[in-house]
Amino acid sequence: MRKRKEFTFLNIFSLPLKSSLTRPRPFMAYSFVPFSPFAMLDPTILTIGGIVLGIAIIERILERWGVIDLVDQFTKVMRFILPVTFYSALIYFFATFMF
């Protein structure tokens, strides 16, 4: 009969604890992207956005009141003004943004 020897998992894979490796080493981290979400809080962009949002809300109110002719005029004007305003604000933002 052969002798049988039992091994437990902890006996096979016992790792010595090293206290020097348990503490984190400090390192300096630098960000190469100088973009902050607070840069979008530019007063000019917020004013333009508020005006466009106000016109859209007025348009919806007039639509609920049933003044369809005036709503159609607003829609024709806003089809031109909204894209021009968006791209102008985008160009302004990148032109005045400090990189």
CSV table of C-alpha atoms in Angstrom, one decimal:
chain,number,residue,atom,x,y,z
A,1,MET,CA,0.0,0.0,0.0
A,2,ARG,CA,1.2,3.5,-0.9
A,3,LYS,CA,1.5,6.3,1.5
A,4,ARG,CA,-0.8,9.2,0.8
A,5,LYS,CA,0.0,12.7,1.8
A,6,GLU,CA,-2.5,15.6,1.7
A,7,PHE,CA,-1.7,19.1,0.9
A,8,THR,CA,-4.0,22.1,1.6
A,9,PHE,CA,-4.3,25.1,-0.7
A,10,LEU,CA,-2.7,27.4,1.9
A,11,ASN,CA,0.3,25.2,2.3
A,12,ILE,CA,1.0,25.1,-1.4
A,13,PHE,CA,0.3,28.8,-2.2
A,14,SER,CA,1.3,30.5,1.0
A,15,LEU,CA,2.7,34.0,0.2
A,16,PRO,CA,4.9,35.8,2.6
A,17,LEU,CA,3.6,39.2,3.4
A,18,LYS,CA,5.9,42.0,2.5
A,19,SER,CA,5.0,45.2,4.3
A,20,SER,CA,7.2,47.3,1.9
A,21,LEU,CA,5.0,46.5,-1.1
A,22,THR,CA,1.6,47.1,0.6
A,23,ARG,CA,1.9,50.9,0.8
A,24,PRO,CA,1.3,52.8,-2.4
A,25,ARG,CA,4.1,54.8,-3.9
A,26,PRO,CA,3.3,58.4,-4.7
A,27,PHE,CA,3.5,59.5,-8.3
A,28,MET,CA,2.9,62.7,-10.2
A,29,ALA,CA,0.1,62.6,-12.8
A,30,TYR,CA,-0.3,65.3,-15.4
A,31,SER,CA,-3.3,65.9,-17.7
A,32,PHE,CA,-2.5,66.8,-21.2
A,33,VAL,CA,-6.0,67.9,-21.9
A,34,PRO,CA,-6.6,71.4,-20.6
A,35,PHE,CA,-10.4,71.2,-21.1
A,36,SER,CA,-12.8,71.9,-18.3
A,37,PRO,CA,-16.6,71.5,-18.4
A,38,PHE,CA,-16.9,74.8,-16.6
A,39,ALA,CA,-15.5,76.5,-19.7
A,40,MET,CA,-18.9,76.1,-21.3
A,41,LEU,CA,-20.4,78.5,-18.7
A,42,ASP,CA,-19.3,81.5,-20.8
A,43,PRO,CA,-21.9,84.3,-20.4
A,44,THR,CA,-22.1,84.9,-24.2
A,45,ILE,CA,-22.9,81.3,-25.0
A,46,LEU,CA,-25.4,81.1,-22.2
A,47,THR,CA,-27.1,84.2,-23.4
A,48,ILE,CA,-27.4,83.0,-27.0
A,49,GLY,CA,-28.6,79.6,-25.8
A,50,GLY,CA,-31.2,81.3,-23.5
A,51,ILE,CA,-32.5,83.4,-26.4
A,52,VAL,CA,-32.9,80.4,-28.7
A,53,LEU,CA,-34.5,78.3,-25.9
A,54,GLY,CA,-36.9,81.2,-25.2
A,55,ILE,CA,-37.9,81.5,-28.9
A,56,ALA,CA,-38.5,77.7,-29.0
A,57,ILE,CA,-40.7,77.9,-25.9
A,58,ILE,CA,-42.7,80.8,-27.3
A,59,GLU,CA,-43.2,78.8,-30.5
A,60,ARG,CA,-44.6,75.9,-28.6
A,61,ILE,CA,-46.9,78.1,-26.6
A,62,LEU,CA,-48.3,79.7,-29.8
A,63,GLU,CA,-48.8,76.3,-31.2
A,64,ARG,CA,-50.9,75.3,-28.2
A,65,TRP,CA,-52.9,78.4,-28.5
A,66,GLY,CA,-53.7,77.6,-32.1
A,67,VAL,CA,-52.0,80.5,-33.9
A,68,ILE,CA,-50.6,78.3,-36.6
A,69,ASP,CA,-49.8,81.1,-39.1
A,70,LEU,CA,-47.5,82.8,-36.6
A,71,VAL,CA,-45.9,79.4,-35.8
A,72,ASP,CA,-45.2,78.7,-39.4
A,73,GLN,CA,-43.4,82.1,-39.7
A,74,PHE,CA,-41.4,81.3,-36.6
A,75,THR,CA,-40.5,77.9,-38.1
A,76,LYS,CA,-39.3,79.4,-41.4
A,77,VAL,CA,-37.1,81.9,-39.6
A,78,MET,CA,-35.8,79.3,-37.0
A,79,ARG,CA,-34.7,76.9,-39.8
A,80,PHE,CA,-32.1,79.5,-40.7
A,81,ILE,CA,-31.3,81.0,-37.3
A,82,LEU,CA,-30.8,77.9,-35.3
A,83,PRO,CA,-27.9,76.4,-37.4
A,84,VAL,CA,-26.3,79.8,-37.9
A,85,THR,CA,-26.5,80.5,-34.1
A,86,PHE,CA,-25.1,77.0,-33.2
A,87,TYR,CA,-22.1,77.2,-35.6
A,88,SER,CA,-21.4,80.8,-34.6
A,89,ALA,CA,-21.4,79.9,-30.9
A,90,LEU,CA,-19.2,76.9,-31.6
A,91,ILE,CA,-16.7,79.1,-33.6
A,92,TYR,CA,-16.8,81.8,-30.8
A,93,PHE,CA,-16.2,79.1,-28.1
A,94,PHE,CA,-13.1,77.7,-29.9
A,95,ALA,CA,-11.8,81.2,-30.8
A,96,THR,CA,-11.9,82.5,-27.2
A,97,PHE,CA,-10.9,79.2,-25.5
A,98,MET,CA,-7.4,79.2,-24.1
A,99,PHE,CA,-5.6,76.1,-25.1
